[in-house]
Amino acid sequence: MTRRLLLTLGLMAASVCIGGVPAAAQTVVSSTTTTDSSLARHDFFYAGQSKQRRMFIVKEGRVAWAYNDLLKRGEISDAVLMKASKPTDVAGEAGGHILVAHQYGVAEVNGNGQTVWQYAAPQGTEIHTAQPIGRTHVVFVQNGKPAKAVVMKIPKCSIVREFELPTNEKGSVHGQFRNARLSSRGTLLVANMAMGCIHEFTSNGKEVDRWTGMLPWSVQEMPKTGNLLITGRKGLVQEINRQGQTVWQLNTTAYGVTQPQKAVRLKNGGHLINNWYNEWNKEPMDTANAPVQAIEVDKDGKLVWQLRAWKNPDLGPSTTIQLLSEAVDRDRLFFGEFNAQSPRLFVAPNEPIGEGRGIHPGRVAWVHAPGVARWDGKTGLWVEDRWNDQQKAGQMIPEAVMLLTGETTAKKAWKALFKHFNREHGRGNRSYKKGETIAVKLNLNNAITHHDTIELNSSPFVTLALVRSLVNDGGVRQQDIVLCEPSRAITDSIFDKVHREFPLVRMVDNIGGDGREKCEYYPEQIVYSVDNGKMARGLAKCIVDADYLINTALLKTHSGPGVTLTTKNWYGATDINLLWRQNAHNNVSQDKRNGKPQYKTFVDWLSHKDMGQKALLLLIDGTYGSRDVNGAPNPKWMKEPFNGDWACSIIVSQDEVACDAVGMDIIISEWPEFQSLNYCDEYLREAASIPNAPSGTVYKQGGKPLEKPLGLFEHWNKDHKYRKIDLRYKKL
């Protein structure tokens, strides 16, 4: 049976007064509407700005927990119900602790209503919003002149960092900020009421983005998409993407909600929206027509629930409504280095596995050219000339191959690469010769038409720079070069830029037309070492028929495998469907549950004679890079050496394992919180451990068991240093 507790106390008091008060099973139900008005529709946590500082847990249609602060000073502007860490933390029905900002301070209250710690706002300031950062810190916005974001260590309440927030010089302290939320990227999203904008800050106080033209009360990041859900003071709830474009909006005034402060996106696509009532109005409330405190609107815009609980029970005005099923996991919230997240990996730093490959075994060259990518993240498309420096891109490729080979000119470098490849493949100590084909596997995973898109794909500028260097430095005839994307479409920006200068270069993609050749496939080219179900087995003819391959991947994450680097890019050389949902992805992703070693298809692609083993050069295009596999490049890179810029990098190697290891470490260093990074290094450990793969798999090539490691694998240490991988970094 649900226990009903009324907990009456002051935030500054140490004692608790408990008394039993009955709670009604449901709210008043209007006889003139079929809209659900029962209190039992949702189990939720509730608090509001009012003359009384009260909070409630409503469960199974009854008030299961209530809190009333007797000091009667200030107002609850923000409250966050957090998950209980273990059953012994639960007292009453409240579950976990509550972090509450109450205008004149911030505090943490436990399930018994006891104050765990409290911090009083300095004279002349106010605190209306707070977020937990793990179990040792909180971050809150302190309205004032100046206004500040403050990181505080708890429970001692010692300030460890603060930085100023922009505000209007005119206007009251009270009207500056009401809501801020931590993002999945470890940044702080701040709704600036006074200036009418949303800010995004790093833990060091660097403003990395700003969205203007709104009257925001609250902001939160949407899972998966990274879009922002903003609730405004004029009855507007809107979802915008990070380019500032509105993708969805709802005017709540049509539902009688004139003062929405926060909105909750439900799993069914609907929205739960609160409606604040101002108890300081001169006119008393019309109790016969009491305003709704919250509504639920389904994904089609239909009003399906409204909350009016002003009597038996009286929940008071609404500022926060939070589903109990959405209690915040404080352990997963982080702010930069505060409660920093790290993925679970198979291999520890500086524990090299395998053997290096290449002219200089295990060497990886990283060329960093700040300014090569300059897109503002919002205007137009990132592929436009105005946002990219072709001259710098043209410098990066020659510098990279020289750094990789140790040669003094790009001409000598390409000659060294071709000669080394041919020696290793039994073709003698010779370079490229006319008539031999070099196929360049692009990564256009986000393109299914020839039209340019805002989503991240292979850079037209890097692609042109590579073709220029092959022709002008490598001495390769342009008609011997094939740019290909067998599973997707080659976009206009790449086709036009390359074709204009090198009209004899062939371009092959999945759909053909518009000057592109339509890809054809050889069936049954891949024999997997383990029967892994319905996986692609055919290979593109342009890949199989080529004498040399250059794999140009992208520097970005991927849900499932964690990263999408050179080895994942081989998947696009197979006969998969243009529509990705129609493809089987069996065993592509690593085991997320317990890190149990298992067979990896990636290793079979890496070891295949017409895929990884035919690669003359592996190249990771990180001129932009991205945290997400889909969508526009986003966000900019905050860590060293990027410092708030795009990655502006390319990474090259002759050792595919080492190349992906470096790309992986750069991604992990930047976005350690990305959940799919857990055990993302499994395929590299498997490849570098052959013939003794940890999963026990006997990997084969052409039916014969592989006897040697496929490359050198290692993670760098906290100083970005390797023991055996020969990383060469150069900044242009």
XYZ file of C-alpha atoms in Angstrom:
732
model
C 0.000 0.000 0.000
C 1.292 3.446 -0.882
C 2.550 5.377 2.113
C 1.436 8.984 2.307
C 3.738 11.400 3.997
C 3.524 15.113 4.516
C 6.950 16.396 5.391
C 7.053 19.897 6.805
C 10.387 21.503 7.326
C 12.639 24.428 6.488
C 15.574 24.101 4.113
C 17.769 25.689 6.722
C 16.465 23.457 9.525
C 17.939 20.145 10.550
C 14.789 18.640 12.089
C 11.770 17.128 10.315
C 8.115 17.218 11.288
C 6.057 14.349 9.838
C 2.303 14.037 9.907
C -0.236 11.980 7.984
C -2.585 13.876 5.665
C -5.008 12.092 3.314
C -4.634 12.681 -0.424
C -7.470 12.542 -2.934
C -7.338 9.867 -5.599
C -7.963 12.188 -8.509
C -8.491 15.760 -9.578
C -11.761 17.444 -10.476
C -13.066 15.973 -13.722
C -14.910 18.256 -16.112
C -18.231 16.864 -17.282
C -18.047 18.887 -20.486
C -14.990 17.221 -21.944
C -13.726 13.749 -22.630
C -10.148 14.806 -21.963
C -8.624 12.712 -19.168
C -8.308 14.683 -15.939
C -7.432 11.893 -13.544
C -4.485 12.291 -11.229
C -3.598 8.677 -11.962
C -2.609 9.158 -15.616
C 1.030 9.756 -14.739
C 3.291 9.125 -11.768
C 5.165 12.383 -11.389
C 7.222 14.757 -9.279
C 5.829 18.273 -9.017
C 6.971 21.657 -7.711
C 6.185 25.261 -8.404
C 6.956 28.923 -7.897
C 4.429 30.122 -5.372
C 4.030 31.803 -2.003
C 4.593 28.392 -0.450
C 7.685 26.305 -1.123
C 6.166 22.895 -1.752
C 7.060 19.736 -3.663
C 5.065 16.560 -4.284
C 5.357 13.002 -5.511
C 2.128 11.794 -7.108
C 1.923 8.052 -7.555
C -0.988 5.834 -8.544
C -3.347 8.780 -8.365
C -2.429 9.825 -4.834
C 0.017 12.203 -3.222
C 2.637 9.777 -1.969
C 5.103 12.366 -0.668
C 4.828 16.025 0.142
C 7.306 18.653 1.267
C 6.462 22.051 2.703
C 9.077 24.617 3.692
C 7.927 26.759 6.598
C 10.382 29.609 6.034
C 8.074 30.994 3.331
C 10.809 33.028 1.688
C 11.602 32.725 -1.977
C 10.105 30.399 -4.552
C 10.944 27.010 -5.998
C 12.008 27.791 -9.552
C 13.734 24.513 -10.327
C 13.753 21.064 -8.750
C 15.296 17.840 -10.018
C 14.289 14.389 -8.770
C 17.310 12.090 -8.934
C 17.442 8.326 -9.065
C 18.081 6.403 -5.872
C 21.478 4.735 -6.036
C 20.351 1.739 -3.989
C 17.233 0.585 -2.113
C 18.560 1.779 1.241
C 18.535 5.343 -0.102
C 14.788 5.252 -0.501
C 12.670 6.655 2.311
C 8.933 6.933 1.911
C 7.882 7.042 -1.736
C 10.195 9.817 -2.904
C 12.892 7.545 -4.244
C 16.109 9.502 -4.713
C 17.213 12.900 -3.506
C 15.912 16.190 -4.858
C 18.098 19.106 -5.927
C 16.110 22.301 -5.452
C 16.823 25.928 -6.366
C 14.630 28.267 -4.325
C 15.602 31.823 -5.340
C 17.655 32.535 -2.229
C 19.725 29.376 -2.338
C 20.123 25.817 -3.518
C 19.828 22.634 -1.487
C 19.615 18.860 -1.644
C 16.731 17.123 0.103
C 16.609 13.383 0.769
C 13.635 11.029 0.646
C 12.776 11.792 4.263
C 12.631 15.499 3.495
C 15.838 16.195 5.384
C 18.272 18.790 4.091
C 21.509 17.023 3.093
C 23.306 20.302 2.402
C 22.305 23.867 1.597
C 23.943 26.960 0.157
C 22.630 30.497 0.602
C 22.785 32.894 -2.344
C 25.054 35.896 -1.626
C 23.355 39.193 -0.889
C 21.955 40.785 -4.043
C 21.902 37.518 -6.012
C 19.338 34.825 -6.736
C 19.538 31.145 -7.705
C 16.704 29.757 -9.806
C 18.220 26.684 -11.475
C 20.702 23.922 -10.630
C 21.997 20.619 -11.990
C 23.818 17.738 -10.259
C 27.250 16.736 -11.550
C 27.785 13.221 -10.281
C 27.731 12.919 -6.497
C 30.418 15.431 -5.676
C 29.472 18.624 -7.511
C 26.577 20.769 -8.664
C 26.399 23.609 -11.162
C 23.961 26.481 -10.785
C 23.280 29.852 -12.336
C 23.576 32.757 -9.924
C 21.598 35.780 -11.078
C 23.368 38.983 -10.186
C 25.523 41.808 -11.406
C 27.493 40.124 -12.733
C 25.571 36.880 -13.266
C 27.619 33.708 -12.978
C 27.641 29.996 -13.628
C 29.008 28.361 -10.491
C 30.439 24.877 -9.969
C 30.313 23.904 -6.315
C 31.705 20.896 -4.499
C 29.243 19.239 -2.158
C 28.450 18.699 0.656
C 31.000 21.258 1.871
C 29.613 23.857 -0.549
C 33.000 25.100 -1.688
C 33.126 27.022 -4.971
C 35.617 25.390 -7.335
C 34.881 27.341 -10.515
C 32.765 30.210 -11.725
C 32.489 32.304 -14.864
C 30.403 35.280 -15.846
C 27.293 34.995 -18.002
C 26.195 37.712 -20.427
C 23.185 39.766 -19.334
C 21.541 43.068 -20.118
C 22.919 45.881 -18.010
C 19.399 47.158 -17.548
C 16.700 45.107 -15.903
C 16.362 43.313 -12.622
C 18.478 40.485 -11.289
C 15.267 38.537 -10.789
C 14.485 38.403 -14.504
C 17.820 37.163 -15.819
C 17.789 33.337 -15.740
C 15.360 30.594 -14.705
C 16.700 27.427 -16.301
C 19.937 25.737 -17.355
C 20.585 22.112 -18.248
C 23.652 19.962 -18.847
C 23.907 18.403 -22.280
C 25.007 14.908 -23.248
C 28.272 16.533 -24.372
C 29.154 17.868 -20.954
C 28.265 21.467 -21.801
C 25.827 23.801 -20.060
C 22.785 25.040 -21.972
C 21.526 28.293 -20.448
C 18.176 29.949 -21.191
C 18.773 33.697 -21.044
C 15.392 35.362 -20.512
C 16.785 38.876 -20.337
C 18.619 38.661 -23.673
C 16.188 36.339 -25.436
C 18.653 33.615 -26.363
C 20.115 30.216 -25.506
C 23.827 29.859 -24.726
C 26.038 26.773 -24.680
C 29.112 26.920 -22.433
C 32.009 24.604 -21.702
C 33.115 24.050 -18.117
C 35.833 26.656 -18.691
C 33.265 29.307 -19.544
C 33.832 29.306 -23.295
C 30.641 30.068 -25.196
C 30.571 27.563 -28.029
C 27.157 28.413 -29.436
C 24.270 30.846 -29.158
C 20.735 30.710 -30.527
C 18.820 34.009 -30.660
C 15.358 35.311 -31.444
C 13.306 33.725 -28.680
C 11.947 34.368 -25.188
C 13.143 31.233 -23.437
C 12.140 30.123 -19.988
C 13.729 26.681 -20.201
C 15.889 24.566 -22.480
C 16.853 20.920 -22.648
C 18.681 18.712 -25.093
C 16.749 15.976 -26.851
C 18.312 12.505 -26.756
C 19.628 10.987 -29.983
C 19.156 14.094 -32.172
C 20.887 16.633 -29.920
C 18.156 19.131 -30.819
C 17.009 21.671 -28.242
C 13.505 21.737 -26.757
C 12.752 25.288 -25.665
C 9.766 26.517 -23.687
C 9.059 30.218 -24.116
C 7.219 32.841 -22.157
C 4.746 33.630 -24.944
C 3.183 30.188 -24.991
C 5.587 28.733 -27.541
C 7.239 25.343 -27.191
C 9.663 24.659 -30.004
C 12.309 22.171 -31.009
C 15.259 23.561 -32.940
C 18.244 21.794 -34.420
C 21.745 23.019 -33.760
C 21.671 25.098 -36.919
C 18.852 27.075 -35.300
C 16.146 25.763 -37.602
C 12.755 25.021 -36.063
C 11.802 21.381 -36.638
C 8.650 21.372 -34.481
C 6.648 23.856 -32.482
C 3.423 24.153 -30.521
C 1.505 27.219 -29.382
C 0.143 26.314 -25.956
C -2.248 29.262 -25.675
C -4.714 27.308 -27.803
C -4.960 24.856 -24.897
C -5.373 27.502 -22.212
C -1.705 27.353 -21.220
C -0.485 30.934 -21.148
C 2.563 30.569 -18.871
C 4.409 27.383 -19.915
C 7.803 27.037 -18.280
C 8.905 23.486 -18.996
C 7.939 20.762 -21.443
C 8.606 17.026 -21.303
C 8.916 14.954 -24.481
C 7.140 11.647 -23.860
C 8.264 8.356 -25.351
C 5.091 8.182 -27.447
C 5.959 11.491 -29.112
C 3.542 13.553 -27.073
C 4.386 16.383 -24.696
C 3.722 17.127 -21.056
C 3.666 20.897 -20.513
C 3.229 22.802 -17.266
C 1.248 26.012 -16.862
C 2.388 28.398 -14.151
C -0.137 30.513 -12.260
C 1.085 33.747 -10.695
C -0.085 33.842 -7.067
C 1.129 37.417 -6.803
C -1.610 38.608 -9.180
C -3.691 41.426 -7.748
C -6.848 39.646 -8.827
C -7.614 36.465 -6.860
C -7.956 33.160 -8.706
C -11.386 32.390 -10.115
C -11.768 29.049 -8.382
C -14.766 28.157 -10.514
C -12.550 28.392 -13.597
C -9.182 27.488 -12.141
C -6.370 27.318 -14.687
C -4.847 24.012 -15.678
C -1.520 23.216 -14.038
C -0.298 20.882 -16.771
C -1.506 19.348 -19.993
C -0.563 16.415 -22.190
C -0.775 16.898 -25.934
C -0.286 13.862 -28.160
C 1.972 13.837 -31.218
C -0.970 14.875 -33.410
C -1.714 17.949 -31.279
C -4.756 16.516 -29.494
C -5.276 17.428 -25.834
C -5.407 14.097 -24.008
C -4.868 15.084 -20.346
C -5.163 18.131 -18.177
C -4.233 18.550 -14.545
C -6.339 20.723 -12.238
C -5.430 19.897 -8.661
C -6.215 23.023 -6.642
C -8.235 21.270 -3.939
C -7.962 17.832 -2.309
C -5.103 17.806 -3.145
C -3.866 21.330 -3.734
C -0.627 20.999 -5.675
C -0.311 24.755 -6.176
C 1.209 26.502 -9.209
C 3.351 24.413 -11.528
C 6.912 25.133 -12.513
C 8.334 21.616 -12.700
C 6.612 18.373 -13.624
C 8.876 15.353 -14.010
C 7.810 11.762 -14.637
C 9.048 9.360 -11.960
C 10.277 7.095 -14.747
C 12.507 9.973 -15.881
C 14.332 10.512 -12.589
C 17.770 11.926 -13.355
C 20.799 9.656 -13.050
C 23.246 12.061 -11.450
C 26.135 9.676 -12.020
C 25.799 10.171 -15.777
C 25.744 13.957 -15.712
C 29.085 15.678 -16.219
C 30.386 19.135 -16.951
C 33.699 19.015 -18.763
C 36.225 17.499 -16.386
C 33.743 17.415 -13.506
C 32.531 13.812 -13.214
C 34.179 13.189 -16.589
C 32.997 10.023 -18.304
C 35.246 7.361 -19.781
C 34.242 4.438 -21.971
C 34.964 0.859 -20.981
C 37.693 -0.480 -23.248
C 39.376 -3.842 -23.717
C 42.915 -2.510 -23.854
C 44.582 -0.171 -21.352
C 46.781 2.760 -22.443
C 50.303 1.965 -23.638
C 49.742 -1.775 -23.893
C 50.625 -2.369 -27.560
C 49.409 -5.474 -29.379
C 50.471 -6.828 -32.757
C 53.049 -5.773 -35.322
C 53.308 -2.534 -37.254
C 53.034 -2.333 -41.014
C 54.355 0.122 -43.568
C 57.623 1.675 -44.650
C 57.982 2.770 -41.049
C 55.996 0.035 -39.257
C 53.092 1.377 -37.232
C 53.597 4.999 -38.322
C 50.589 7.303 -38.429
C 50.821 10.869 -39.748
C 48.461 13.533 -38.402
C 48.362 16.871 -40.218
C 46.462 19.661 -38.476
C 45.627 22.785 -40.480
C 43.456 25.210 -38.457
C 41.309 27.294 -40.771
C 40.862 24.703 -43.499
C 37.236 24.316 -42.306
C 35.375 27.469 -41.274
C 31.644 26.728 -41.405
C 29.688 28.688 -38.787
C 27.481 25.678 -38.105
C 24.295 27.451 -39.150
C 24.498 29.272 -42.477
C 24.093 27.422 -45.745
C 25.936 24.135 -46.313
C 29.362 23.261 -44.951
C 30.477 22.133 -48.454
C 30.325 25.667 -49.847
C 33.560 27.300 -50.990
C 33.108 30.222 -48.604
C 33.481 27.888 -45.609
C 36.568 25.972 -46.747
C 40.144 26.760 -47.718
C 41.081 24.726 -50.777
C 44.672 25.955 -50.675
C 45.165 24.617 -47.150
C 43.480 21.344 -48.082
C 45.892 21.152 -50.995
C 48.830 21.477 -48.598
C 47.599 18.801 -46.227
C 47.791 15.790 -48.566
C 51.420 16.288 -49.715
C 52.489 17.079 -46.144
C 50.762 13.946 -44.876
C 52.388 11.534 -47.329
C 55.806 13.122 -46.738
C 55.364 12.861 -42.974
C 54.265 9.240 -43.345
C 57.110 8.123 -45.598
C 59.862 10.389 -44.314
C 60.544 11.659 -47.821
C 61.395 15.287 -48.561
C 59.003 15.800 -51.468
C 55.488 14.601 -52.227
C 56.724 13.103 -55.507
C 59.235 10.931 -53.655
C 56.614 10.074 -51.040
C 54.080 8.706 -53.526
C 56.821 6.779 -55.307
C 57.869 5.250 -51.977
C 54.271 4.238 -51.195
C 53.743 2.554 -54.545
C 57.092 0.744 -54.434
C 56.515 -0.527 -50.900
C 53.029 -1.753 -51.811
C 54.250 -3.593 -54.887
C 57.110 -5.251 -53.009
C 54.713 -6.455 -50.323
C 52.363 -7.842 -52.995
C 55.044 -9.644 -54.996
C 55.098 -7.231 -57.901
C 58.715 -6.255 -57.613
C 60.392 -3.045 -56.522
C 58.491 -0.738 -58.839
C 56.160 2.214 -58.680
C 52.802 2.819 -60.353
C 52.651 2.297 -64.087
C 50.179 3.559 -66.663
C 46.996 1.548 -66.934
C 46.965 0.494 -63.285
C 43.843 1.628 -61.490
C 43.707 3.461 -58.182
C 40.222 3.318 -56.663
C 39.438 5.835 -53.945
C 36.704 4.598 -51.603
C 34.844 7.690 -50.376
C 32.527 7.883 -47.375
C 29.189 9.366 -48.429
C 27.045 7.407 -46.010
C 24.614 10.324 -45.680
C 23.974 10.770 -49.419
C 21.337 8.831 -51.359
C 20.945 11.407 -54.149
C 23.396 13.559 -56.066
C 22.207 16.710 -54.357
C 24.447 18.244 -51.738
C 23.328 17.876 -48.182
C 24.118 19.528 -44.892
C 25.030 16.127 -43.461
C 28.663 15.120 -43.065
C 30.210 13.204 -45.954
C 33.616 13.096 -47.627
C 34.974 16.597 -48.071
C 35.013 17.847 -51.686
C 38.103 19.864 -50.801
C 40.085 16.939 -49.415
C 38.927 14.764 -52.309
C 40.117 17.298 -54.875
C 43.394 17.741 -52.984
C 43.956 13.984 -53.037
C 43.300 13.729 -56.774
C 45.573 16.707 -57.426
C 48.390 15.135 -55.453
C 47.961 11.734 -57.114
C 48.134 13.338 -60.558
C 50.621 16.152 -59.995
C 52.890 14.519 -57.398
C 52.271 10.806 -57.924
C 52.339 10.920 -61.704
C 49.064 8.981 -61.917
C 47.029 9.467 -65.089
C 43.645 10.926 -64.244
C 41.892 8.226 -66.294
C 43.434 5.643 -63.966
C 41.685 7.138 -60.929
C 38.235 5.960 -59.871
C 36.355 7.809 -57.145
C 33.739 5.419 -55.868
C 30.975 5.067 -53.340
C 29.310 1.744 -54.218
C 26.612 1.894 -51.552
C 25.626 5.573 -51.751
C 25.666 8.561 -54.129
C 28.522 10.885 -55.069
C 27.254 14.395 -54.402
C 27.454 17.322 -56.819
C 30.030 19.232 -54.785
C 32.537 16.401 -55.197
C 31.640 15.585 -58.792
C 31.698 19.179 -60.013
C 34.886 20.137 -58.206
C 36.864 17.117 -59.431
C 35.311 16.811 -62.909
C 35.926 20.464 -63.723
C 39.674 20.023 -63.225
C 40.095 16.325 -64.020
C 37.382 15.355 -66.541
C 38.888 11.911 -67.187
C 38.589 10.751 -63.572
C 35.845 8.124 -63.363
C 33.177 8.328 -60.699
C 31.123 5.306 -59.710
C 28.217 5.287 -57.281
C 25.129 3.294 -56.379
C 22.617 5.115 -58.571
C 24.587 6.314 -61.616
C 23.565 9.094 -63.975
C 24.587 12.769 -64.060
C 28.050 11.772 -65.280
C 28.471 8.981 -62.705
C 28.715 5.304 -63.588
C 26.291 2.968 -61.872
C 28.119 0.446 -59.719
C 28.106 -3.250 -60.584
C 29.019 -6.067 -58.205
C 30.693 -9.448 -58.164
C 28.607 -11.825 -56.030
C 29.920 -14.030 -53.221
C 33.285 -12.334 -52.827
C 33.430 -12.402 -49.027
C 33.659 -15.636 -47.091
C 33.249 -14.753 -43.426
C 35.286 -16.577 -40.821
C 32.115 -17.178 -38.816
C 28.574 -17.653 -40.102
C 27.102 -14.392 -38.874
C 23.742 -14.523 -40.597
C 22.553 -12.446 -43.510
C 25.488 -10.179 -44.274
C 26.604 -8.645 -47.559
C 28.907 -10.960 -49.492
C 29.199 -9.234 -52.875
C 31.824 -6.598 -53.683
C 31.823 -3.666 -56.084
C 33.605 -4.387 -59.360
C 35.419 -1.044 -59.184
C 36.951 -2.207 -55.888
C 37.833 -5.743 -56.963
C 39.213 -4.675 -60.356
C 41.432 -1.924 -58.940
C 45.168 -2.446 -58.576
C 45.393 -0.141 -55.560
C 42.856 1.201 -53.079
C 42.819 4.371 -51.035
C 40.315 4.301 -48.200
C 39.143 7.806 -47.270
C 37.054 7.532 -44.099
C 35.611 10.168 -41.775
C 36.485 11.103 -38.219
C 33.189 10.497 -36.439
C 31.357 8.293 -34.007
C 28.764 5.665 -34.843
C 25.953 4.183 -32.806
C 26.720 0.512 -32.366
C 30.375 0.121 -33.383
C 31.268 3.355 -31.574
C 33.453 4.726 -34.359
C 33.159 4.817 -38.132
C 36.733 4.934 -39.367
C 38.566 3.167 -42.187
C 37.539 -0.409 -41.407
C 33.850 0.454 -41.055
C 34.146 2.296 -44.390
C 34.753 -1.011 -46.192
C 31.125 -1.923 -45.533
C 30.212 0.590 -48.219
C 32.201 -1.404 -50.781
C 29.813 -4.350 -50.462
C 26.519 -4.938 -52.243
C 24.358 -3.502 -49.473
C 21.096 -1.706 -50.169
C 21.016 2.042 -50.708
C 18.360 2.192 -47.956
C 20.361 1.256 -44.879
C 17.402 -0.075 -42.874
C 17.062 -2.918 -45.359
C 20.553 -4.203 -44.589
C 21.561 -6.769 -42.009
C 24.001 -5.548 -39.389
C 24.586 -8.843 -37.583
C 27.713 -8.831 -35.442
C 28.848 -5.440 -36.709
C 28.349 -3.930 -33.252
C 30.303 -5.054 -30.243
C 28.720 -6.638 -27.165
C 27.423 -3.728 -25.072
C 26.422 -5.699 -22.024
C 29.539 -7.172 -20.533
C 32.414 -6.784 -22.950
C 32.561 -10.481 -23.763
C 34.986 -11.057 -26.671
C 33.300 -12.121 -29.879
C 33.878 -12.483 -33.592
C 34.069 -9.243 -35.569
C 33.112 -8.844 -39.221
C 35.382 -5.796 -39.333
C 38.404 -8.095 -39.102
C 37.293 -10.050 -42.171
C 36.966 -6.810 -44.132
C 40.350 -5.617 -42.918
C 42.010 -8.895 -43.911
C 40.242 -9.343 -47.260
C 42.539 -9.345 -50.289
C 40.304 -6.887 -52.149
C 39.579 -4.619 -49.211
C 41.981 -3.892 -46.362
C 44.890 -5.813 -47.880
C 44.690 -3.905 -51.142
C 44.952 -0.518 -49.475
C 47.847 1.605 -50.639
C 46.876 4.290 -48.146
C 44.406 4.741 -45.325
C 43.131 8.285 -44.822
C 40.774 9.640 -42.162
C 39.222 12.942 -43.183
C 38.817 15.010 -40.044
C 38.564 18.455 -41.575
C 35.195 18.722 -39.829
C 34.512 15.477 -37.997
C 31.393 14.872 -35.927
C 30.074 13.370 -32.730
C 27.113 11.856 -34.567
C 26.990 9.525 -37.537
C 24.072 11.398 -39.089
C 23.315 15.064 -39.511
C 25.462 18.108 -40.036
C 29.002 18.275 -38.631
C 28.535 18.955 -34.952
C 29.816 20.062 -32.508
C 33.139 21.821 -32.782
C 36.054 20.155 -30.998
C 36.869 21.589 -27.570
C 39.951 19.654 -26.439
C 43.599 20.217 -27.297
C 44.823 20.823 -29.939
C 41.481 21.967 -31.434
C 40.432 24.480 -28.754
C 36.897 25.177 -29.935
C 37.519 24.812 -33.675
C 36.691 22.106 -36.187
C 39.200 19.262 -36.120
C 40.835 20.558 -39.345
C 42.854 17.342 -39.570
C 43.680 14.412 -41.773
C 45.236 11.191 -40.523
C 47.066 8.797 -42.857
C 48.840 5.482 -42.492
C 49.810 2.273 -44.261
C 48.781 0.359 -41.128
C 44.987 0.232 -40.963
C 44.917 -0.971 -37.354
C 47.231 1.803 -36.170
C 45.361 4.382 -38.270
C 42.020 3.505 -36.700
C 43.626 3.370 -33.256
C 44.721 7.006 -33.530
C 41.369 8.114 -34.933
C 39.627 6.235 -32.152
C 41.771 7.838 -29.456
C 41.080 11.327 -30.813
C 37.332 10.644 -30.711
C 37.443 9.092 -27.232
C 39.469 12.009 -25.924
C 36.909 14.485 -27.258
C 33.650 12.688 -26.453
C 34.382 10.046 -23.790
C 30.737 10.137 -22.687
C 29.414 8.787 -26.018
C 27.864 5.521 -24.888
C 28.555 3.484 -28.006
C 32.292 3.921 -27.400
C 32.144 1.161 -24.787
C 34.343 -1.682 -26.071
C 34.723 0.044 -29.453
C 38.319 -1.225 -29.572
C 37.336 -4.875 -29.790
C 37.825 -5.228 -33.551
C 41.300 -3.702 -33.327
C 42.287 -6.003 -30.479
C 41.014 -8.983 -32.466
C 42.908 -7.911 -35.608
C 46.164 -7.218 -33.772
C 46.005 -10.463 -31.773
C 45.817 -12.858 -34.722
C 46.446 -15.814 -34.697
C 45.368 -15.784 -31.035
C 42.258 -13.613 -31.162
C 40.702 -13.208 -27.691
C 37.326 -14.373 -29.015
C 38.870 -17.659 -30.110
C 37.902 -16.947 -33.718
C 40.139 -18.390 -36.410
C 40.174 -15.575 -38.954
C 40.827 -16.687 -42.504
C 41.793 -15.237 -45.844
C 40.853 -17.259 -48.888
C 39.968 -20.172 -46.651
C 43.394 -20.241 -44.984
C 43.870 -19.240 -41.338
C 45.732 -15.974 -40.873
C 49.069 -16.430 -39.155
C 50.158 -12.849 -38.421
C 48.635 -9.766 -36.790
C 46.963 -7.378 -39.200
C 48.658 -4.343 -37.684
C 49.712 -2.584 -34.509
C 47.156 -1.595 -31.898
C 47.613 0.629 -28.872
C 45.737 3.329 -26.953
C 47.578 6.520 -26.097
C 48.038 7.663 -22.507
C 46.682 10.799 -20.826
C 49.486 12.805 -22.443
C 48.547 11.492 -25.909
C 51.734 9.453 -26.152
C 52.215 5.953 -27.535
C 54.871 3.368 -26.765
C 54.988 1.692 -30.188
C 52.619 3.445 -32.563
C 54.797 5.991 -34.325
C 52.505 9.028 -34.333
C 53.862 12.037 -36.233
C 51.920 15.253 -35.725
C 52.382 18.417 -37.762
C 50.495 21.684 -37.533
C 50.373 23.784 -40.677
